[in-house]
Short mmCIF file of C-alpha atoms in Angstrom, two decimals:
data_model
loop_
_atom_site.label_atom_id
_atom_site.label_comp_id
_atom_site.label_asym_id
_atom_site.label_seq_id
_atom_site.Cartn_x
_atom_site.Cartn_y
_atom_site.Cartn_z
CA MET A 1 13.31 -39.04 18.09
CA LYS A 2 13.05 -35.48 19.41
CA LEU A 3 10.88 -33.23 17.28
CA PRO A 4 12.05 -29.62 16.85
CA SER A 5 9.76 -26.96 18.28
CA ARG A 6 8.01 -24.63 15.91
CA SER A 7 9.87 -21.37 15.47
CA LYS A 8 8.18 -18.19 16.63
CA ALA A 9 6.15 -16.43 13.93
CA TYR A 10 8.01 -13.47 12.43
CA MET A 11 5.93 -10.35 11.93
CA ILE A 12 6.86 -7.01 10.42
CA PRO A 13 4.57 -4.26 11.81
CA GLU A 14 2.88 -2.22 9.08
CA TYR A 15 2.04 1.46 9.50
CA SER A 16 0.03 3.78 7.28
CA LEU A 17 0.67 7.49 6.97
CA THR A 18 -2.93 8.52 7.61
CA GLY A 19 -4.36 5.67 9.68
CA ASP A 20 -1.38 5.53 12.03
CA LEU A 21 0.87 8.61 11.81
CA LEU A 22 -1.80 11.32 11.84
CA SER A 23 -4.16 9.39 14.14
CA PHE A 24 -1.46 8.77 16.74
CA LEU A 25 -0.34 12.40 16.67
CA THR A 26 -3.94 13.53 17.24
CA CYS A 27 -4.19 11.49 20.45
CA ASN A 28 -2.20 8.40 21.46
CA LEU A 29 -4.95 6.94 23.62
CA GLN A 30 -7.74 7.58 21.10
CA TYR A 31 -5.54 5.91 18.49
CA ARG A 32 -5.20 2.85 20.73
CA TYR A 33 -8.95 2.45 21.21
CA GLN A 34 -9.91 3.12 17.60
CA ASN A 35 -7.04 1.61 15.60
CA LYS A 36 -5.63 -1.12 17.81
CA GLY A 37 -8.81 -2.08 19.60
CA THR A 38 -12.40 -2.77 18.60
CA LEU A 39 -13.92 0.53 19.67
CA PRO A 40 -14.68 2.56 16.53
CA PRO A 41 -16.01 6.08 17.12
CA SER A 42 -19.77 6.32 17.40
CA LYS A 43 -19.88 9.23 14.94
CA PRO A 44 -16.80 9.00 12.69
CA VAL A 45 -17.83 12.06 10.65
CA GLN A 46 -14.35 13.26 9.69
CA ARG A 47 -13.14 9.76 8.91
CA TRP A 48 -16.27 9.06 6.88
CA PHE A 49 -15.94 12.25 4.86
CA GLY A 50 -12.22 11.73 4.26
CA GLU A 51 -12.86 8.24 2.89
CA PHE A 52 -15.94 9.49 1.01
CA ILE A 53 -14.19 12.33 -0.82
CA HIS A 54 -11.19 10.13 -1.71
CA GLY A 55 -13.53 7.53 -3.16
CA VAL A 56 -15.61 10.10 -5.05
CA MET A 57 -12.54 11.68 -6.66
CA GLU A 58 -11.10 8.28 -7.62
CA GLU A 59 -14.36 7.03 -9.16
CA ALA A 60 -14.97 10.37 -10.91
CA PHE A 61 -11.50 10.17 -12.47
CA ILE A 62 -12.14 6.60 -13.66
CA GLN A 63 -15.44 7.61 -15.25
CA TRP A 64 -13.91 10.73 -16.81
CA LYS A 65 -11.07 8.64 -18.26
CA GLN A 66 -13.55 6.20 -19.79
CA ASN A 67 -16.20 8.63 -21.02
CA LYS A 68 -14.44 12.04 -21.20
CA THR A 69 -17.62 13.68 -19.88
CA GLU A 70 -17.35 17.43 -20.35
CA PHE A 71 -17.36 19.75 -17.34
CA PRO A 72 -19.33 20.96 -15.49
CA TRP A 73 -20.96 17.71 -14.41
CA ASP A 74 -24.60 17.68 -13.41
CA TRP A 75 -24.97 16.73 -9.75
CA LEU A 76 -28.15 14.66 -10.05
CA ASP A 77 -27.24 12.81 -13.27
CA ASP A 78 -23.44 12.53 -13.12
CA ILE A 79 -22.23 12.98 -9.52
CA ARG A 80 -25.00 11.55 -7.33
CA PRO A 81 -24.59 7.97 -8.76
CA ILE A 82 -20.89 8.16 -7.81
CA GLU A 83 -21.75 9.36 -4.29
CA ASP A 84 -24.23 6.52 -3.87
CA LEU A 85 -21.67 3.94 -5.01
CA ILE A 86 -19.01 5.21 -2.58
CA ASP A 87 -21.54 5.44 0.26
CA LEU A 88 -22.47 1.77 -0.21
CA ARG A 89 -18.78 0.78 -0.25
CA LEU A 90 -18.21 2.63 3.02
CA GLN A 91 -21.28 1.05 4.61
CA ALA A 92 -19.87 -2.38 3.75
CA ARG A 93 -16.86 -1.36 5.89
CA GLY A 94 -19.07 -0.13 8.73
CA LEU A 95 -18.65 3.58 7.98
CA TYR A 96 -21.77 5.77 8.03
CA PRO A 97 -22.23 9.56 7.92
CA HIS A 98 -24.56 9.44 10.99
CA ASP A 99 -25.88 12.87 10.11
CA GLU A 100 -28.47 13.66 7.45
CA ASP A 101 -27.33 17.29 7.42
CA LEU A 102 -24.02 15.98 6.09
CA PHE A 103 -25.21 13.46 3.50
CA PHE A 104 -28.42 12.09 2.00
CA SER A 105 -27.88 8.31 2.09
CA SER A 106 -29.94 6.27 -0.39
CA THR A 107 -30.24 3.45 2.15
CA ASN A 108 -32.40 5.66 4.36
CA HIS A 109 -34.61 7.13 1.63
CA GLU A 110 -35.89 6.18 -1.78
CA VAL A 111 -33.51 7.24 -4.56
CA GLU A 112 -36.50 8.40 -6.58
CA ASN A 113 -37.14 11.13 -4.01
CA LEU A 114 -33.79 12.79 -4.66
CA ASN A 115 -33.87 16.34 -5.97
CA GLU A 116 -31.62 19.36 -6.26
CA HIS A 117 -32.44 20.32 -2.66
CA ASP A 118 -30.35 17.36 -1.47
CA HIS A 119 -27.42 18.80 -3.37
CA LYS A 120 -27.26 21.29 -0.51
CA LYS A 121 -26.18 18.56 1.90
CA LEU A 122 -22.62 19.41 2.93
CA ALA A 123 -20.85 16.28 1.63
CA SER A 124 -22.66 16.42 -1.72
CA ALA A 125 -21.98 20.13 -2.15
CA ARG A 126 -18.27 19.56 -1.52
CA ALA A 127 -18.14 16.57 -3.86
CA GLU A 128 -19.78 18.61 -6.64
CA LYS A 129 -17.37 21.53 -6.14
CA ALA A 130 -14.32 19.24 -5.91
CA ILE A 131 -15.16 17.62 -9.25
CA ASN A 132 -16.28 20.72 -11.14
CA ILE A 133 -13.69 23.14 -9.74
CA TRP A 134 -10.60 20.91 -9.45
CA GLY A 135 -11.50 17.79 -11.42
CA LYS A 136 -11.45 19.52 -14.79
CA HIS A 137 -7.89 20.75 -14.11
CA LEU A 138 -6.63 17.71 -12.22
CA PHE A 139 -7.97 14.72 -14.17
CA PRO A 140 -6.14 15.47 -17.45
CA LEU A 141 -2.83 15.56 -15.54
CA ILE A 142 -3.22 12.33 -13.56
CA ASP A 143 -1.05 9.41 -14.65
CA SER A 144 -1.86 6.98 -11.80
CA SER A 145 -4.90 7.18 -9.52
CA GLU A 146 -5.03 5.76 -5.98
CA LEU A 147 -1.56 4.24 -6.31
CA LEU A 148 -0.56 2.04 -3.36
CA ILE A 149 3.03 2.73 -2.35
CA LYS A 150 5.01 0.73 0.19
CA GLY A 151 8.43 0.80 1.80
CA ILE A 152 10.39 -0.76 4.64
CA ARG A 153 12.66 0.79 7.28
CA ASP A 154 14.82 -0.32 10.17
CA MET A 155 12.96 -0.49 13.46
CA PRO A 156 14.04 2.59 15.47
CA GLN A 157 16.13 1.78 18.55
CA TYR A 158 15.91 -1.93 17.81
CA ASN A 159 16.42 -4.14 20.87
CA GLU A 160 16.66 -7.87 20.18
CA LYS A 161 15.15 -8.76 23.57
CA ARG A 162 12.36 -6.16 23.50
CA SER A 163 11.43 -5.09 19.96
CA ARG A 164 8.77 -6.99 18.03
CA SER A 165 10.76 -6.83 14.77
CA ASN A 166 13.95 -5.36 13.36
CA TYR A 167 11.99 -3.75 10.50
CA TYR A 168 8.68 -2.01 9.99
CA GLY A 169 6.67 -1.30 6.85
CA ILE A 170 5.08 1.97 5.68
CA ASN A 171 2.23 2.25 3.22
CA GLY A 172 0.16 5.00 1.67
CA VAL A 173 -2.10 5.81 -1.28
CA VAL A 174 -1.55 8.76 -3.64
CA ASP A 175 -2.45 10.11 -7.05
CA VAL A 176 0.52 10.78 -9.33
CA LEU A 177 0.93 13.50 -11.97
CA THR A 178 3.75 13.14 -14.48
CA SER A 179 5.88 15.45 -16.62
CA MET A 180 4.50 13.62 -19.66
CA LYS A 181 1.27 15.56 -19.03
CA ILE A 182 2.84 18.80 -17.81
CA ASN A 183 4.98 20.64 -20.35
CA LYS A 184 8.59 20.88 -19.12
CA THR A 185 8.68 24.63 -19.70
CA LEU A 186 5.27 24.96 -18.01
CA GLU A 187 3.93 26.48 -21.21
CA GLN A 188 0.39 25.24 -21.67
CA SER A 189 0.59 24.17 -25.29
CA ASN A 190 -1.25 20.88 -24.82
CA LEU A 191 -4.97 21.29 -25.54
CA ASP A 192 -5.99 19.32 -22.41
CA ASN A 193 -3.80 21.52 -20.22
CA TYR A 194 -4.76 24.89 -21.66
CA ASN A 195 -5.79 27.35 -18.94
CA ASN A 196 -5.08 24.68 -16.33
CA LYS A 197 -5.24 26.29 -12.86
CA ILE A 198 -2.90 23.72 -11.32
CA ILE A 199 -0.19 24.57 -13.85
CA GLU A 200 -0.83 28.28 -13.32
CA ILE A 201 -0.32 27.86 -9.56
CA LEU A 202 2.84 25.76 -10.07
CA LYS A 203 4.22 28.47 -12.39
CA LYS A 204 3.92 30.98 -9.53
CA ASN A 205 5.67 28.72 -7.01
CA GLU A 206 9.33 29.78 -6.76
CA ASP A 207 10.55 26.46 -5.33
CA PHE A 208 8.94 24.49 -8.14
CA LYS A 209 10.28 26.84 -10.81
CA ASP A 210 13.81 26.49 -9.38
CA ARG A 211 13.46 22.72 -9.40
CA ILE A 212 12.43 22.79 -13.06
CA LYS A 213 15.23 25.20 -13.95
CA ASN A 214 17.93 23.10 -12.26
CA SER A 215 16.76 19.76 -13.64
CA LYS A 216 18.14 18.03 -16.70
CA ASP A 217 16.29 18.68 -19.93
CA GLU A 218 15.51 15.00 -20.48
CA GLU A 219 14.54 14.32 -16.86
CA ASP A 220 11.00 13.11 -16.27
CA TYR A 221 9.38 14.01 -12.99
CA GLU A 222 6.29 13.35 -10.91
CA ILE A 223 4.02 15.31 -8.59
CA ILE A 224 2.13 13.47 -5.86
CA ILE A 225 -1.40 14.42 -4.82
CA ASP A 226 -3.37 13.97 -1.62
CA TYR A 227 -6.90 15.05 -0.67
CA LYS A 228 -7.95 16.17 2.78
CA GLY A 229 -11.58 16.19 3.90
CA MET A 230 -10.94 19.13 6.20
CA LYS A 231 -10.33 22.88 6.20
CA ARG A 232 -6.89 24.35 5.66
CA PRO A 233 -5.05 24.23 9.00
CA PRO A 234 -3.30 27.32 10.40
CA ILE A 235 0.37 27.69 9.50
CA GLU A 236 1.46 28.14 13.12
CA VAL A 237 0.20 26.85 16.45
CA ASP A 238 0.72 28.91 19.60
CA ASN A 239 0.54 25.97 21.98
CA PRO A 240 3.52 23.64 21.40
CA LYS A 241 1.55 20.76 22.93
CA SER A 242 -1.24 21.18 20.41
CA GLU A 243 -1.22 19.11 17.25
CA ASN A 244 0.38 21.00 14.36
CA LYS A 245 -1.61 19.68 11.41
CA TRP A 246 0.09 22.09 9.00
CA GLU A 247 3.51 20.58 9.69
CA ASN A 248 2.18 17.02 9.98
CA HIS A 249 0.62 17.21 6.52
CA LYS A 250 3.90 18.43 5.06
CA GLN A 251 5.74 15.54 6.69
CA GLN A 252 3.15 13.17 5.27
CA ILE A 253 3.77 14.39 1.70
CA LEU A 254 7.55 14.24 2.20
CA THR A 255 7.26 10.66 3.43
CA TYR A 256 4.98 9.84 0.49
CA SER A 257 7.69 11.13 -1.84
CA TRP A 258 10.27 8.83 -0.20
CA LEU A 259 7.87 5.88 -0.48
CA ARG A 260 7.20 6.64 -4.14
CA SER A 261 10.95 6.82 -4.81
CA GLN A 262 11.25 3.21 -3.56
CA GLN A 263 9.05 1.92 -6.41
CA GLU A 264 10.76 0.57 -9.52
CA ASP A 265 8.86 2.77 -11.99
CA ALA A 266 9.27 5.98 -9.96
CA LYS A 267 10.69 9.19 -11.37
CA SER A 268 12.06 12.18 -9.49
CA ILE A 269 9.43 13.82 -7.26
CA PHE A 270 9.40 17.57 -7.91
CA ALA A 271 6.48 18.61 -5.70
CA GLY A 272 3.49 17.52 -3.67
CA ILE A 273 0.00 19.00 -3.72
CA ILE A 274 -2.60 18.85 -0.95
CA PHE A 275 -6.24 19.73 -1.63
CA TYR A 276 -8.18 20.90 1.45
CA LEU A 277 -11.64 20.29 0.01
CA ASN A 278 -13.69 21.69 2.91
CA GLU A 279 -12.54 25.12 1.80
CA LEU A 280 -14.70 24.87 -1.32
CA VAL A 281 -17.85 24.74 0.85
CA PRO A 282 -16.91 25.71 4.42
CA SER A 283 -19.22 24.62 7.23
CA LYS A 284 -20.23 26.78 10.20
CA GLU A 285 -17.59 25.01 12.27
CA ASP A 286 -14.96 25.82 9.62
CA LEU A 287 -15.96 29.49 9.63
CA LEU A 288 -15.77 29.64 13.43
CA LEU A 289 -12.28 28.16 13.28
CA ILE A 290 -11.19 30.75 10.71
CA GLN A 291 -12.56 33.48 12.99
CA ASP A 292 -10.50 32.02 15.84
CA GLU A 293 -7.38 31.94 13.65
CA MET A 294 -7.90 35.60 12.77
CA LYS A 295 -8.19 36.56 16.45
CA ASN A 296 -5.02 34.65 17.31
CA ASN A 297 -2.97 36.00 14.37
CA LEU A 298 -2.60 32.58 12.74
CA ILE A 299 -3.18 33.91 9.21
CA ASP A 300 -0.33 35.76 7.53
CA ASP A 301 -0.71 39.48 6.80
CA GLU A 302 -0.20 39.09 3.05
CA THR A 303 -3.17 36.70 2.76
CA LEU A 304 -5.31 38.90 5.02
CA GLU A 305 -4.58 41.91 2.84
CA LYS A 306 -5.09 40.04 -0.44
CA TYR A 307 -8.52 38.75 0.58
CA GLU A 308 -9.54 41.58 2.88
CA ASN A 309 -13.19 41.53 1.76
CA ASP A 310 -13.56 37.77 2.31
CA PHE A 311 -11.99 37.87 5.76
CA ARG A 312 -14.18 40.84 6.69
CA LEU A 313 -17.26 38.83 5.71
CA ILE A 314 -16.07 35.94 7.89
CA GLU A 315 -15.21 38.26 10.78
CA ASN A 316 -18.69 39.87 10.75
CA TRP A 317 -20.52 36.57 10.26
CA GLN A 318 -22.61 35.27 13.18
CA GLU A 319 -23.21 31.58 13.84
CA ASP A 320 -26.95 31.83 13.23
CA ASP A 321 -26.49 33.74 9.98
CA LYS A 322 -26.45 32.29 6.50
CA ALA A 323 -22.93 31.39 5.33
CA PRO A 324 -21.21 34.42 3.72
CA GLU A 325 -20.74 34.57 -0.06
CA LEU A 326 -16.97 34.17 -0.30
CA SER A 327 -15.13 34.80 -3.57
CA ASP A 328 -14.16 31.88 -5.80
CA GLU A 329 -10.54 33.06 -5.79
CA PHE A 330 -10.44 32.98 -1.99
CA LYS A 331 -11.88 29.46 -1.78
CA LEU A 332 -9.68 28.22 -4.62
CA GLU A 333 -6.43 29.48 -3.11
CA ARG A 334 -7.22 28.20 0.38
CA SER A 335 -8.09 24.75 -1.00
CA ILE A 336 -4.68 24.04 -2.58
CA ARG A 337 -1.21 23.82 -1.05
CA ILE A 338 2.09 23.19 -2.86
CA ILE A 339 4.74 21.24 -0.91
CA ASN A 340 8.39 21.67 -1.87
CA ILE A 341 10.28 18.35 -2.02
CA ASP A 342 13.69 18.67 -0.42
CA ASN A 343 15.97 15.71 0.35
CA GLU A 344 17.08 17.09 3.72
CA GLU A 345 13.47 17.69 4.75
CA ILE A 346 12.59 14.16 3.60
CA ASP A 347 15.27 12.78 5.92
CA GLU A 348 13.85 14.85 8.78
CA SER A 349 10.30 13.68 8.09
CA LEU A 350 11.45 10.05 8.07
CA LYS A 351 13.20 10.54 11.40
CA LYS A 352 9.98 11.97 12.85
CA PHE A 353 8.01 9.04 11.44
CA ASP A 354 10.55 6.68 13.04
CA GLU A 355 9.95 8.48 16.32
CA VAL A 356 6.18 8.00 16.03
CA VAL A 357 6.64 4.30 15.22
CA TYR A 358 8.97 3.92 18.19
CA ASN A 359 6.40 5.51 20.52
CA ILE A 360 3.62 3.29 19.17
CA GLU A 361 5.78 0.18 19.51
CA GLU A 362 6.82 1.10 23.05
CA SER A 363 3.20 1.65 24.06
CA LEU A 364 2.18 -1.68 22.53
CA ILE A 365 5.02 -3.55 24.22
CA ASN A 366 4.27 -1.93 27.60
CA GLU A 367 0.64 -2.98 27.29
CA ILE A 368 1.60 -6.53 26.28
CA LYS A 369 3.80 -6.72 29.37
CA GLY A 370 0.85 -5.88 31.62
CA CYS A 371 0.75 -2.11 31.80
CA LYS A 372 -2.76 -0.63 31.98
CA ILE A 373 -3.98 0.91 28.73
CA GLN A 374 -4.27 4.46 30.06
CA ASP A 375 -0.79 4.21 31.54
CA ALA A 376 0.76 2.73 28.39
CA TRP A 377 -0.81 5.28 26.03
CA LYS A 378 -0.70 9.05 26.57
CA ALA A 379 -3.74 11.25 26.10
CA GLU A 380 -2.63 14.80 25.38
CA ALA A 381 -5.08 15.94 22.73
CA ASP A 382 -6.31 19.49 22.29
CA GLU A 383 -9.68 20.62 23.64
CA ARG A 384 -11.51 20.20 20.32
CA THR A 385 -10.36 16.57 19.96
CA CYS A 386 -11.24 15.76 23.57
CA SER A 387 -14.69 17.32 23.32
CA ALA A 388 -15.60 15.11 20.33
CA CYS A 389 -14.02 11.92 21.71
CA ASP A 390 -16.23 8.98 22.70
CA PHE A 391 -13.78 8.00 25.45
CA ARG A 392 -13.66 11.34 27.29
CA THR A 393 -15.94 10.16 30.12
CA PHE A 394 -13.44 7.59 31.38
CA CYS A 395 -10.16 9.13 30.16
CA LYS A 396 -8.28 10.19 33.26
CA ASN A 397 -6.15 12.61 31.23
CA ASN A 398 -9.10 14.47 29.71
CA LYS A 399 -8.96 18.07 30.91
CA ASN A 400 -12.37 18.89 29.41
CA LYS A 401 -14.71 16.41 31.08
CA PRO A 402 -17.34 17.81 33.46
CA LYS A 403 -16.09 18.57 36.95
CA GLU A 404 -17.32 16.47 39.81
CA PHE A 405 -19.39 18.35 42.37
CA LYS A 406 -18.92 17.28 45.97
CA ILE A 407 -21.44 17.87 48.71
CA PRO A 408 -19.76 19.97 51.42
#
């Protein structure tokens, strides 16, 4: 009797919007080493802070929902225990801040020694501002926190003899606000929503107001939220080869909205909101980047005129100086971004995501077929990414590594 051979295992590749899309667009080769290999960055500061601030906001919302603790929260009594909990969770996953100027980890020091001075650590200062500035407006509006959303799409340019699968999966995590907690007319009659800054900003957004005006009276809607542990990126990028984070983040929210629409309990998505939480407490590096954006005309004239005093303080600031005292209005406005949800733009964002998936799949297949890693994966990152990359010393495409000096 002839036994049938076991059929080949069927696998559907899974891609995340942050871990894959944004990482790959930053640098293909760095993505390969960090995400598809076993070479995590030696100092994953940005990744650590992104995960940290997401976790802090999620846990703060859970505690607020249970206890309804009034704002402002005390850092030492209310916020530090949350920071410590999230830090321990990240350590269990092998993620550490690696910099005591960024965060005071309780695993390195006795918790009893904590005092208000440690509140000045950058990560803690941002966590405190995120909760006390945005949490009091955001938490009452949240319907679902850290909601996992998934979808499936046809594999782009599927080739039966070459492609790994005829489908691929997308996943992401978002917070969801609902119309049940935002008055349809945007009038803040609900006690929890009174003087809510998020609603005030939405009321000023023309695209959102048009969407409300053209919707059916009985239609429920949702707004999706994402947090970024980074400064607000410039709207335009002079170099077309440089990563355009501004546009990439918009595409991410548009793709999130499509993913959310695939869920059974989803309602119409009227808008997306991104919080750039570094803006609440900008670092020296952030201030230097803003100075660079001003020099290269990457900030629109209307914003420059509106916050002339703040931009003048940044322009005159020197790296060795104390950080300038920027206005609360300036930091607040730079830390929030409203994304209009348009069906045509969603289709375009999905096509671009398909293109990224195709490029990742092609690189993977080329490597599987024997192509060398640095030939299968491109390395075309900007100078800032290359300078901070652990793999720059052996990356043959790195334009920023030290030049070799030859003896004549």
